[in-house]
PDB file of C-alpha atoms and ligand atoms in Angstrom:
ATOM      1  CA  UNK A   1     -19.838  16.735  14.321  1.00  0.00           C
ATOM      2  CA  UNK A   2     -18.189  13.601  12.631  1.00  0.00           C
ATOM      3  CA  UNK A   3     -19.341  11.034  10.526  1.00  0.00           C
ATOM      4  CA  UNK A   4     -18.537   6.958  10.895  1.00  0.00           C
ATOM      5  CA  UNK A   5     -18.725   6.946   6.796  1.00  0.00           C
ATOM      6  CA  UNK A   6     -15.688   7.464   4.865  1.00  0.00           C
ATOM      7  CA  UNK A   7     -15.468   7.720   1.432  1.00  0.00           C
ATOM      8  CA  UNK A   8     -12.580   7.950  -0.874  1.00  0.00           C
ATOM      9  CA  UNK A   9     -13.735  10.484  -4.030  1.00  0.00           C
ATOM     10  CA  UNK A  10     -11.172  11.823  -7.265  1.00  0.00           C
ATOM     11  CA  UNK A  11     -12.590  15.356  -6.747  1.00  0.00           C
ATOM     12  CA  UNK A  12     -10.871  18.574  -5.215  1.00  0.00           C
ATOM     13  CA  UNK A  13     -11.654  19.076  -1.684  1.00  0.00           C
ATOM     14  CA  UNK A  14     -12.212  22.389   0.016  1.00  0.00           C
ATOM     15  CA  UNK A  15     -14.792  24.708   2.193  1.00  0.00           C
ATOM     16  CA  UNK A  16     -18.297  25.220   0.159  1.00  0.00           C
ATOM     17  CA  UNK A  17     -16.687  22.597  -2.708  1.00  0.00           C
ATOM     18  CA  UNK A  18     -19.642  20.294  -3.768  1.00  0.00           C
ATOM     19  CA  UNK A  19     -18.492  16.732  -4.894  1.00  0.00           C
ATOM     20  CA  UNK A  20     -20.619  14.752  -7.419  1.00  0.00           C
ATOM     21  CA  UNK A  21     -20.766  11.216  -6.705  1.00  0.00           C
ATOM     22  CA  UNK A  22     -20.449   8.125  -9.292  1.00  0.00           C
ATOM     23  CA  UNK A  23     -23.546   5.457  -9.737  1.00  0.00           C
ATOM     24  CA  UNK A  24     -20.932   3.375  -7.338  1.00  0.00           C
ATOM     25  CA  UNK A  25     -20.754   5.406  -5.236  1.00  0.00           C
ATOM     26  CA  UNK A  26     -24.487   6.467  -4.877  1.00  0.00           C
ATOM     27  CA  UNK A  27     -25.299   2.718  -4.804  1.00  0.00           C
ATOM     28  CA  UNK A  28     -22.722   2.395  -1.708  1.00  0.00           C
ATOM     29  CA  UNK A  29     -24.264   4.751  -0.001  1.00  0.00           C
ATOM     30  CA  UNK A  30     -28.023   5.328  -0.344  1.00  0.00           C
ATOM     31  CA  UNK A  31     -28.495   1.580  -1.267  1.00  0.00           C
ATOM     32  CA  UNK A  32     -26.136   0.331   0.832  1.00  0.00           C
ATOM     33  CA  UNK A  33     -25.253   2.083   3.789  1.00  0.00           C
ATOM     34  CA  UNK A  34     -28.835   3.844   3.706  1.00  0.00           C
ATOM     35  CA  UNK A  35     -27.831   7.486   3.886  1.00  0.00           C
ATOM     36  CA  UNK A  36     -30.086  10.368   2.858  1.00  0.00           C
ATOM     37  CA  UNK A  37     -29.617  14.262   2.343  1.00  0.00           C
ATOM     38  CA  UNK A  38     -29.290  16.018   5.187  1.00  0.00           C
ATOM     39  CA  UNK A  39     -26.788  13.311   6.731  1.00  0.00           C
ATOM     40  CA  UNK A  40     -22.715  13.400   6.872  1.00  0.00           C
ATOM     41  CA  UNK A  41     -20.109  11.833   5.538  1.00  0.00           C
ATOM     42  CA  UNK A  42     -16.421  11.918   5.717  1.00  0.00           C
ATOM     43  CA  UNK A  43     -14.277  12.523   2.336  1.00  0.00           C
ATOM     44  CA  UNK A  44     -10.887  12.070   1.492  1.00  0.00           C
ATOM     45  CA  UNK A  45      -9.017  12.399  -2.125  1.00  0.00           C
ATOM     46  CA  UNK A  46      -5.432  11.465  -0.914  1.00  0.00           C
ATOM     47  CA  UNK A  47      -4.376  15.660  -1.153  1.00  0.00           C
ATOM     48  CA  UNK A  48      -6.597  17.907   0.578  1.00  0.00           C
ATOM     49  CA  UNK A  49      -6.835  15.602   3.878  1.00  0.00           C
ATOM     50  CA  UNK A  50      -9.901  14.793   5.218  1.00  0.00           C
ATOM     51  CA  UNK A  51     -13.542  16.760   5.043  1.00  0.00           C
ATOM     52  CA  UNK A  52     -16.576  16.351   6.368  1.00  0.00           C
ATOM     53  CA  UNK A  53     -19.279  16.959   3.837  1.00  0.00           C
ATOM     54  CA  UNK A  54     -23.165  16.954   3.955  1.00  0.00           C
ATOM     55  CA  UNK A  55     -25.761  14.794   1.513  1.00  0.00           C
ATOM     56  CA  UNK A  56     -27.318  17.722  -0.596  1.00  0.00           C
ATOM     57  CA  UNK A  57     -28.708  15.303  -3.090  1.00  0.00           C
ATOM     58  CA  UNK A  58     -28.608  11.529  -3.092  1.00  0.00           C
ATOM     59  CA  UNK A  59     -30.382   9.806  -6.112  1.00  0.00           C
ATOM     60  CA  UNK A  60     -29.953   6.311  -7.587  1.00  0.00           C
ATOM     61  CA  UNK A  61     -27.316   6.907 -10.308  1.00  0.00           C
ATOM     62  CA  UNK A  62     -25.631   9.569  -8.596  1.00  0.00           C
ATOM     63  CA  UNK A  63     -25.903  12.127  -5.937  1.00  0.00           C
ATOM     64  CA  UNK A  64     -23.629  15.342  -4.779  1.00  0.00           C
ATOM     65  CA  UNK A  65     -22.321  16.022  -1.283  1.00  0.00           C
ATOM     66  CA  UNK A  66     -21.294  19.337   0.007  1.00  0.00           C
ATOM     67  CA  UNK A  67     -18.028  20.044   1.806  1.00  0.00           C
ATOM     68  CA  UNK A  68     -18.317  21.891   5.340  1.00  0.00           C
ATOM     69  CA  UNK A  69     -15.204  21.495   7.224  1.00  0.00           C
ATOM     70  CA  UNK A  70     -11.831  19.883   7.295  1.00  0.00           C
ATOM     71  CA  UNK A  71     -11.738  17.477   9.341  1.00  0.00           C
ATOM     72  CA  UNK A  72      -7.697  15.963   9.291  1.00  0.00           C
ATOM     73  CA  UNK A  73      -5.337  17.756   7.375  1.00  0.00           C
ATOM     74  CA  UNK A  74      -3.298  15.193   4.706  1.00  0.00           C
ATOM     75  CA  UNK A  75      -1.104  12.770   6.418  1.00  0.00           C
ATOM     76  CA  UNK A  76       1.784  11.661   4.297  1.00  0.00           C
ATOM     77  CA  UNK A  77       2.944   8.183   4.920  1.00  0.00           C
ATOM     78  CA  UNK A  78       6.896   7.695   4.921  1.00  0.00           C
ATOM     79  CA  UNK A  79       8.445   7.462   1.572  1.00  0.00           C
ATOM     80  CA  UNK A  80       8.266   3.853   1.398  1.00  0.00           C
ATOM     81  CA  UNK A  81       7.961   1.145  -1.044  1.00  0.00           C
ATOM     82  CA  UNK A  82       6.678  -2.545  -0.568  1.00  0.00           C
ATOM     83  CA  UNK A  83       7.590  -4.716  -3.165  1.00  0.00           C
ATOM     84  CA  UNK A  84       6.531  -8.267  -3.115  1.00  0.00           C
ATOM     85  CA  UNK A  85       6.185 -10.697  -5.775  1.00  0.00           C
ATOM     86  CA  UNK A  86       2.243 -11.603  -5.843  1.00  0.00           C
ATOM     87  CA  UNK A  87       0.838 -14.812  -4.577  1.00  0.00           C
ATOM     88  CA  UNK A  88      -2.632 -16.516  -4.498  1.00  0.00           C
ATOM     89  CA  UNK A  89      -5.282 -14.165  -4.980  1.00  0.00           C
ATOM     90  CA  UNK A  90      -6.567 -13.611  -1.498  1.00  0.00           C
ATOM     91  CA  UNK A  91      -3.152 -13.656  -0.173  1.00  0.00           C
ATOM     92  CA  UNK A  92      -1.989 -10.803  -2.805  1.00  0.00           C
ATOM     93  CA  UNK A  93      -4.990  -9.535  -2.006  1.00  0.00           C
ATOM     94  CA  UNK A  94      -4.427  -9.494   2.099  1.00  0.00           C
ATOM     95  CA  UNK A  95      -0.642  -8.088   1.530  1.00  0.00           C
ATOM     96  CA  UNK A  96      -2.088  -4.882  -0.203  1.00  0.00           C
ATOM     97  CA  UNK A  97      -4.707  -4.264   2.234  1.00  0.00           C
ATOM     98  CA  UNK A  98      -2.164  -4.230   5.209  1.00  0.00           C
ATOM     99  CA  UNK A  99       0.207  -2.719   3.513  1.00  0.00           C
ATOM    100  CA  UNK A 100      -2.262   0.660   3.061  1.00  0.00           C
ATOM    101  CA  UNK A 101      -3.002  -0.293   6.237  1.00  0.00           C
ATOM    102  CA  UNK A 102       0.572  -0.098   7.513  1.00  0.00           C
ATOM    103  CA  UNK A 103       1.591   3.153   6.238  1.00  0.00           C
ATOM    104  CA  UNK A 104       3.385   2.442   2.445  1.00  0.00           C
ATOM    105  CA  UNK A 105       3.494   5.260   0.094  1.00  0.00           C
ATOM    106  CA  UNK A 106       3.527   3.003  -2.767  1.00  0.00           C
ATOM    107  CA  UNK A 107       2.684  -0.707  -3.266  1.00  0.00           C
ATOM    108  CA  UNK A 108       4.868  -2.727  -6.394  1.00  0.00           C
ATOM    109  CA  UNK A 109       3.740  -6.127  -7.129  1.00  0.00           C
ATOM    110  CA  UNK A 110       7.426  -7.775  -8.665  1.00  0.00           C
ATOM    111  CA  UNK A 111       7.922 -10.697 -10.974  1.00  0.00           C
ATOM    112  CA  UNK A 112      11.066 -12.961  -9.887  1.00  0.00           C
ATOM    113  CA  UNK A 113      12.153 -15.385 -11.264  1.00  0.00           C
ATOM    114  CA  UNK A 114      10.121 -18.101  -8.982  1.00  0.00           C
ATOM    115  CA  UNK A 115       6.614 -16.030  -8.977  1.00  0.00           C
ATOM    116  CA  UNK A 116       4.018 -18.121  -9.870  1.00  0.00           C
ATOM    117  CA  UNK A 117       1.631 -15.770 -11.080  1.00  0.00           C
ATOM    118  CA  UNK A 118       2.422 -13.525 -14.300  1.00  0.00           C
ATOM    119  CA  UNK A 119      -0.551 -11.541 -14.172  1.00  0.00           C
ATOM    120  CA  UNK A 120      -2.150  -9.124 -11.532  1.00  0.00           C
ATOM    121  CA  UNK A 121      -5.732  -6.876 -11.741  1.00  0.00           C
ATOM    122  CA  UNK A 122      -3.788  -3.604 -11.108  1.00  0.00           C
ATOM    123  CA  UNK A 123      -7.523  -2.195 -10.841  1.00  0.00           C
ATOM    124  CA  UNK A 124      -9.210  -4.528  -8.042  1.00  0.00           C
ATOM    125  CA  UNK A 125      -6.008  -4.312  -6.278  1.00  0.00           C
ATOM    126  CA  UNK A 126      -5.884  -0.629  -6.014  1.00  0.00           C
ATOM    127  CA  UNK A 127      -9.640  -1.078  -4.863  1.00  0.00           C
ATOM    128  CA  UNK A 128      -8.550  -3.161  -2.052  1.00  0.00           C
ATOM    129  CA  UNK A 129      -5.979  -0.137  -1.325  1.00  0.00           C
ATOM    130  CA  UNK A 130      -9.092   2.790  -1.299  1.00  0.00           C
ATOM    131  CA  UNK A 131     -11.093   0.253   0.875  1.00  0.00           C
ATOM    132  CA  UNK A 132      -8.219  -0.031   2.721  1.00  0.00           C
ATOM    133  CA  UNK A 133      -7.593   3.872   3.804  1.00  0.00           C
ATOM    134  CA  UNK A 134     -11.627   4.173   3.809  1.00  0.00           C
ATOM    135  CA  UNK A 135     -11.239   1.860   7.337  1.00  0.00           C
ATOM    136  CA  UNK A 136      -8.148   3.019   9.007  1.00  0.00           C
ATOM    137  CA  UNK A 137      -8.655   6.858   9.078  1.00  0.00           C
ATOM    138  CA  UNK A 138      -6.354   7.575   6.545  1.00  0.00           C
ATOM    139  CA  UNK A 139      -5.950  10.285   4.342  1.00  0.00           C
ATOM    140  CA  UNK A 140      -3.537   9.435   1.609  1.00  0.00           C
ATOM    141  CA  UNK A 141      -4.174   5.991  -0.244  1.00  0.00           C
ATOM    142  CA  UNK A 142      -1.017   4.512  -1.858  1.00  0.00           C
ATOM    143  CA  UNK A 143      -0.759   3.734  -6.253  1.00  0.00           C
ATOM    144  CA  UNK A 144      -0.277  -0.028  -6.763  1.00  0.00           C
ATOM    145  CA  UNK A 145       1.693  -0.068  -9.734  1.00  0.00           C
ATOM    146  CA  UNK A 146       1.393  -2.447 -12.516  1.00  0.00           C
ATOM    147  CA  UNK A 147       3.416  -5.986 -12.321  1.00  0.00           C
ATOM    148  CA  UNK A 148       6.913  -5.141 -13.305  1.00  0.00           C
ATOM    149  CA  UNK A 149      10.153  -7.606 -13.399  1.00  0.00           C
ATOM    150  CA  UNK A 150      12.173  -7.321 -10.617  1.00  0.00           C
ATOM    151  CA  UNK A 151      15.264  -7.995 -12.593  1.00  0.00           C
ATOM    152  CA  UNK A 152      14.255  -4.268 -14.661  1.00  0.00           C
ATOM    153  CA  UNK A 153      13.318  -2.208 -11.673  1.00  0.00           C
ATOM    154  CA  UNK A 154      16.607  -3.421 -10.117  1.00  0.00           C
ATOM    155  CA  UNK A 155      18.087  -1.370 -13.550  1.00  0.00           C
ATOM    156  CA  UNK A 156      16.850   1.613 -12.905  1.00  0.00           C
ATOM    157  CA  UNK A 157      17.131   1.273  -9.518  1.00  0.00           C
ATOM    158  CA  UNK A 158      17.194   4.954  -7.659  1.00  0.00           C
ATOM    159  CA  UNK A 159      20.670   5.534  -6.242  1.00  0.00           C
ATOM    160  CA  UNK A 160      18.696   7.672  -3.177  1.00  0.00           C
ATOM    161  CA  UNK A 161      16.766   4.848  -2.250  1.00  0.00           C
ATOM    162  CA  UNK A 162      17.848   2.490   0.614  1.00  0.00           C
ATOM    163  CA  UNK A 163      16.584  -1.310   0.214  1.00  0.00           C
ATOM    164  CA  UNK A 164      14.749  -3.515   2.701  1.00  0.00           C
ATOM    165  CA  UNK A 165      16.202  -7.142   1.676  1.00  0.00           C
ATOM    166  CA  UNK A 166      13.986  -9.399   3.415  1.00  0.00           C
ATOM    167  CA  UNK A 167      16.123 -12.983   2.635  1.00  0.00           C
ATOM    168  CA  UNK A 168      14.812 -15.732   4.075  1.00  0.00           C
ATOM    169  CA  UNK A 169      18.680 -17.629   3.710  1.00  0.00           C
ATOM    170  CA  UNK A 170      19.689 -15.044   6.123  1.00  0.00           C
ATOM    171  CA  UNK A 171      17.101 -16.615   8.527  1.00  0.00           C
ATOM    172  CA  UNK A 172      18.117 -15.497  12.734  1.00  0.00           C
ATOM    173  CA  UNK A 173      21.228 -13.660  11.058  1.00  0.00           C
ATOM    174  CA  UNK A 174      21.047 -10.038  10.574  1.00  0.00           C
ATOM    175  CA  UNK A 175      18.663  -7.169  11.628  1.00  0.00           C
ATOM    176  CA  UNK A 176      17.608  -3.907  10.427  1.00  0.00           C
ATOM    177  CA  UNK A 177      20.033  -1.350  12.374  1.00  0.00           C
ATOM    178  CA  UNK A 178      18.151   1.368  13.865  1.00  0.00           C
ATOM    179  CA  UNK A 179      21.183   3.412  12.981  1.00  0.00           C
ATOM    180  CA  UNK A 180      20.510   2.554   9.090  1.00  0.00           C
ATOM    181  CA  UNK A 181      19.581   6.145   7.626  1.00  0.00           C
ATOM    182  CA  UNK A 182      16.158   7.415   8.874  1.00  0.00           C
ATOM    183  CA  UNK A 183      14.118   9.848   6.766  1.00  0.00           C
ATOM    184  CA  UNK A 184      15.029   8.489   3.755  1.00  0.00           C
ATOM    185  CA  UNK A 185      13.477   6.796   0.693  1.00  0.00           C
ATOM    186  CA  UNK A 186      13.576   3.442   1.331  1.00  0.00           C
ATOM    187  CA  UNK A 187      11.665  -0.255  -0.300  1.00  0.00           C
ATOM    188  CA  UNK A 188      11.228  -3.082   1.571  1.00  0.00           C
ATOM    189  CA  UNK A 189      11.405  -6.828  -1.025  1.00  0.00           C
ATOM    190  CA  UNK A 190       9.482  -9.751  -0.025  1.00  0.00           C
ATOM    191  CA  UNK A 191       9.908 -12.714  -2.384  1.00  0.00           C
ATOM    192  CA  UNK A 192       7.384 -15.065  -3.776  1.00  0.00           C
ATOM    193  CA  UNK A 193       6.741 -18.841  -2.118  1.00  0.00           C
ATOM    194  CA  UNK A 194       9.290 -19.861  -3.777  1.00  0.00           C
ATOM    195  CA  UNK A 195      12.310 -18.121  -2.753  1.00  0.00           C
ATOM    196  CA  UNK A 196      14.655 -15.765  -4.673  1.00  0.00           C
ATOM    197  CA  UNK A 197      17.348 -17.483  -7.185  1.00  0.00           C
ATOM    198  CA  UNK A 198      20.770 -17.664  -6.289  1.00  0.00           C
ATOM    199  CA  UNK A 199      20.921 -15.387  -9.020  1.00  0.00           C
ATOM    200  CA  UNK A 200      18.315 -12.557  -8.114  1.00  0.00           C
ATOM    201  CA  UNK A 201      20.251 -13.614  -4.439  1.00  0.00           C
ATOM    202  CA  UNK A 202      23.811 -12.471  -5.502  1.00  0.00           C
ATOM    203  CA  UNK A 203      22.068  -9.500  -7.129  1.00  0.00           C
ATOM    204  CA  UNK A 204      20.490  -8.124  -4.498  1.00  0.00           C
ATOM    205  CA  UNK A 205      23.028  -8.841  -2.231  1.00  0.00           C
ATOM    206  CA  UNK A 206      25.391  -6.205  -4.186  1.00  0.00           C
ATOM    207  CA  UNK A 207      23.306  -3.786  -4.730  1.00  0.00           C
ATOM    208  CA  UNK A 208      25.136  -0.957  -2.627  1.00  0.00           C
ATOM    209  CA  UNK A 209      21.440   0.251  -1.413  1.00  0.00           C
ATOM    210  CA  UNK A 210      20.678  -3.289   0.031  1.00  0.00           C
ATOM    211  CA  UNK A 211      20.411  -3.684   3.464  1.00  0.00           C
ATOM    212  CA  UNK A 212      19.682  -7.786   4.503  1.00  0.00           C
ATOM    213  CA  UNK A 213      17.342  -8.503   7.144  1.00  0.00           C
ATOM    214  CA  UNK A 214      16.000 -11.389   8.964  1.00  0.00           C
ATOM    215  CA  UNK A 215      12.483 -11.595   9.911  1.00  0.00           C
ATOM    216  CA  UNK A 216      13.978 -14.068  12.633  1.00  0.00           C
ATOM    217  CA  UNK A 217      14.743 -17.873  12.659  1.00  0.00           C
ATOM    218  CA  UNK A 218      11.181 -19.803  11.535  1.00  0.00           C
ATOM    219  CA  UNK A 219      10.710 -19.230   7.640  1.00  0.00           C
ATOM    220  CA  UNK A 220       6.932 -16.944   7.142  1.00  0.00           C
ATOM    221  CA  UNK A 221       4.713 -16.803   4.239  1.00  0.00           C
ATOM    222  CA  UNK A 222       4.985 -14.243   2.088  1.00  0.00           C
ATOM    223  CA  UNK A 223       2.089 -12.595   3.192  1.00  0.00           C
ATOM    224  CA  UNK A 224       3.377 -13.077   7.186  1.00  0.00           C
ATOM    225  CA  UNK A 225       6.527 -11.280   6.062  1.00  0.00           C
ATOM    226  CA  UNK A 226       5.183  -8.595   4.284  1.00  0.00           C
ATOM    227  CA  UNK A 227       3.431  -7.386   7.812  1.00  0.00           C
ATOM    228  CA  UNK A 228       6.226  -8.548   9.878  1.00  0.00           C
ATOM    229  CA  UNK A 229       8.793  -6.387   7.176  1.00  0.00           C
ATOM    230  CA  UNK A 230       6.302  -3.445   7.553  1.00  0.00           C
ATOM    231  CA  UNK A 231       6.204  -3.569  11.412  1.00  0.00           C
ATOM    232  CA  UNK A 232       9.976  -4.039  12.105  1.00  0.00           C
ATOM    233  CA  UNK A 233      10.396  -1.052   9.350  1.00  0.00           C
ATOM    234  CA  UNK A 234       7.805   1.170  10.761  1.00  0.00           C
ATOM    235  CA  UNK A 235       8.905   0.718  14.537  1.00  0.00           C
ATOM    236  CA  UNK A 236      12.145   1.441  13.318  1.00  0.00           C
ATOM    237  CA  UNK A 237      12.938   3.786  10.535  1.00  0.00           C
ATOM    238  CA  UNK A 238       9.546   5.025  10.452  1.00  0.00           C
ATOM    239  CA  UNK A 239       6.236   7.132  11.856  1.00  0.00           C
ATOM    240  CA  UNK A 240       4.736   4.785  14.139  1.00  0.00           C
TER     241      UNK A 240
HETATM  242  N1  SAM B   1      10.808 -21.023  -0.412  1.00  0.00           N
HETATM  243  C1  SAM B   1      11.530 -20.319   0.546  1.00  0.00           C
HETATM  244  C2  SAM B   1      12.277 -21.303   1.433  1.00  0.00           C
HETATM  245  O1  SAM B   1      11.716 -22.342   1.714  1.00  0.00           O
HETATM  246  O2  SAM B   1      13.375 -20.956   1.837  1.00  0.00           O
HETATM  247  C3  SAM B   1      10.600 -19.470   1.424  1.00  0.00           C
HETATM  248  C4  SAM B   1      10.117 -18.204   0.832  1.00  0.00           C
HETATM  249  S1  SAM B   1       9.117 -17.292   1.970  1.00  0.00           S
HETATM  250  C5  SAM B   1       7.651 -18.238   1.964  1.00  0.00           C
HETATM  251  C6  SAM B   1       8.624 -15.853   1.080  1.00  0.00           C
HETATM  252  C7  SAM B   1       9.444 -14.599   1.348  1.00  0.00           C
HETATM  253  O3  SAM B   1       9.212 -14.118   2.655  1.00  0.00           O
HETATM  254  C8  SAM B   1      10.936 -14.750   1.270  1.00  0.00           C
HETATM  255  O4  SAM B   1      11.430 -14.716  -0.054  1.00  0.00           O
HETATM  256  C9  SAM B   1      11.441 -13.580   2.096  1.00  0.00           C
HETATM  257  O5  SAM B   1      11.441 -12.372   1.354  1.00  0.00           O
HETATM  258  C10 SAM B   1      10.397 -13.505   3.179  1.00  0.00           C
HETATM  259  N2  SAM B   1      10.777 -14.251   4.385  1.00  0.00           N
HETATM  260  C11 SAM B   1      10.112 -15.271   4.948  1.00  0.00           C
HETATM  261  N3  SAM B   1      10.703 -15.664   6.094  1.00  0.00           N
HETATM  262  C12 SAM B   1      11.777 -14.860   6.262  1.00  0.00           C
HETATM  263  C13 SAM B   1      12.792 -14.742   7.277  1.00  0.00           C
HETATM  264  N4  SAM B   1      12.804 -15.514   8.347  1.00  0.00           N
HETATM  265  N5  SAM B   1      13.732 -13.787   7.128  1.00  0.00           N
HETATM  266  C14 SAM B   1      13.733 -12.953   6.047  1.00  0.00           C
HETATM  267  N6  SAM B   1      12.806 -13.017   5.071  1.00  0.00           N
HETATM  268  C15 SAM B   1      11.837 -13.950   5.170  1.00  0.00           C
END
C-alpha cells in the first residue's frame, strides 16, 4: 500500500508509534485534502526515513495517525551548503525551494556587501523547505539558517570545507574539475544582483578552500545560478 500524501511531522517515527497532529496540520488534511480515519498517509521527520501511517482519529483541531510500516529508509543528502545572498521575495523564495529540491543539506541566506535586502523570515522560508521535501519524495528536509554576514562566516570559515565560488567576472573561464575532492564537505556562494565587491572578490579568491567556477559565458540571475550551481555540483561531485 502507499499513500500520494506526504506529510512532514517533529515526532519520532517507528512501527506501532502514534503521531499527534497540530490544528495545521489537521486543517491540511481533513479540511483540505479531505482525508478521514481509516485512510493513509505518508510521514517523514527528516531521521527515521519515511512511514506510512494510518488516520486513527482526525478531528478539527487536531487528529493522531498511526505508524504501520517504513516505507524509505532516511536518505542523507551530500554534505552541502548553498549560500546565496537573498533577493526579491519570490525569487528567495524559488532558490530555497529548489535548493531542497536539489539535494542541499543546509540552506544559508548571506549578507554581502551589495544585498539589497537586510532581513529574511527564517520561519516561512524553512516552510517553503518542508513543502519542498513533502513534493519530491524526500526524506531529510534541510535547516535554513538565519541571515548571517558573509564577511563573518568567511571568519570562521571550516578549514574541511571545500568552496563553490560561483563569480560571475570569471564568466566562460574556469570550471568545476571533476577531479576537485569528492565526498567532501563542500558550499556552493551565489551572490546577490548586484555582484560581489572587489573586496569580498579578492577575499574569496584567497581563501585556500575556494574553488572559482563559471556558470558559462551569458551572466544568470541569481536565482538561475543557484540551480545551474546545484546541477553542475550535483552531476559532478555529488549523488545524482
Ligand atoms: N551584477 C553582476 C554583474 O552584472 O556582473 C551580476 C550578478 S548575478 C545576477 C548574481 C550571481 O549569480 C553572481 O554574483 C554569481 O554568484 C552568479 N552568477 C551569475 N552568472 C554567473 C556566471 N556566468 N558565472 C559564475 N557565476 C555567475
Amino acid at each position: 500500500m502507499s499513500a500520494k500524501i506526504r506529510l512532514y511531522v517533529e515526532h519520532p517515527l517507528g512501527a506501532g508509534q502514534s503521531v499527534p497532529l497540530d490544528r495545521d496540520q489537521a486543517h491540511y488534511l481533513f479540511g483540505v485534502m479531505r482525508q478521514a480515519a481509516g485512510a493513509h498517509v505518508a510521514l517523514f521527520n527528516g531521521q527515521d526515513g519515511e512511514w506510512l501511517a494510518e488516520i486513527a482519529e482526525a478531528g478539527k483541531r487536531g487528529g493522531t495517525l498511526l505508524c504501520q510500516e517504513q516505507t524509505k529508509p532516511l536518505q542523507m543528502p551530500p554534505d552541502l551548503w548553498l549560500m546565496f545572498a537573498p533577493i526579491k521575495k519570490a525569487r528567495t523564495d524559488f532558490i530555497v525551494e529548489k535548493a531542497a529540491e536539489m539535494g542541499a543539506a543546509r540552506i544559508l541566506p548571506v549578507q554581502t556587501e551589495f544585498t539589497n535586502s537586510e532581513r529574511i523570515r527564517q520561519d516561512r522560508l524553512q516552510a517553503h523547505a518542508v513543502e519542498a521535501a513533502e513534493q519530491c519524495g524526500g526524506t531529510y528536509v534541510p535547516e535554513v539558517a538565519e541571515l548571517q554576514k558573509l564577511s563573518r562566516l568567511l571568519d570562521q570559515w571550516p578549514e574541511d570545507r571545500q568552496l563553490m565560488f560561483c563569480d560571475e567576472a570569471e564568466a566562460g573561464n574556469v570550471q568545476l574539475a571533476a577531479e576537485t575532492q569528492k565526498d567532501v564537505p563542500w558550499a556552493i556562494l551565489i551572490g546577490p544582483e548586484g555582484g560581489f565587491s572587489e573586496t569580498e572578490r579578492k577575499r574569496l579568491h584567497a581563501l585556500p578552500q575556494s574553488h572559482v567556477v563559471s556558470l558559462g559565458p551569458r551572466i544568470l540571475r541569481a536565482d538561475t545560478a543557484a540551480v545551474a550551481a546545484m546541477t553542475l555540483w550535483q552531476h559532478t561531485l555529488g549523488d545524482w
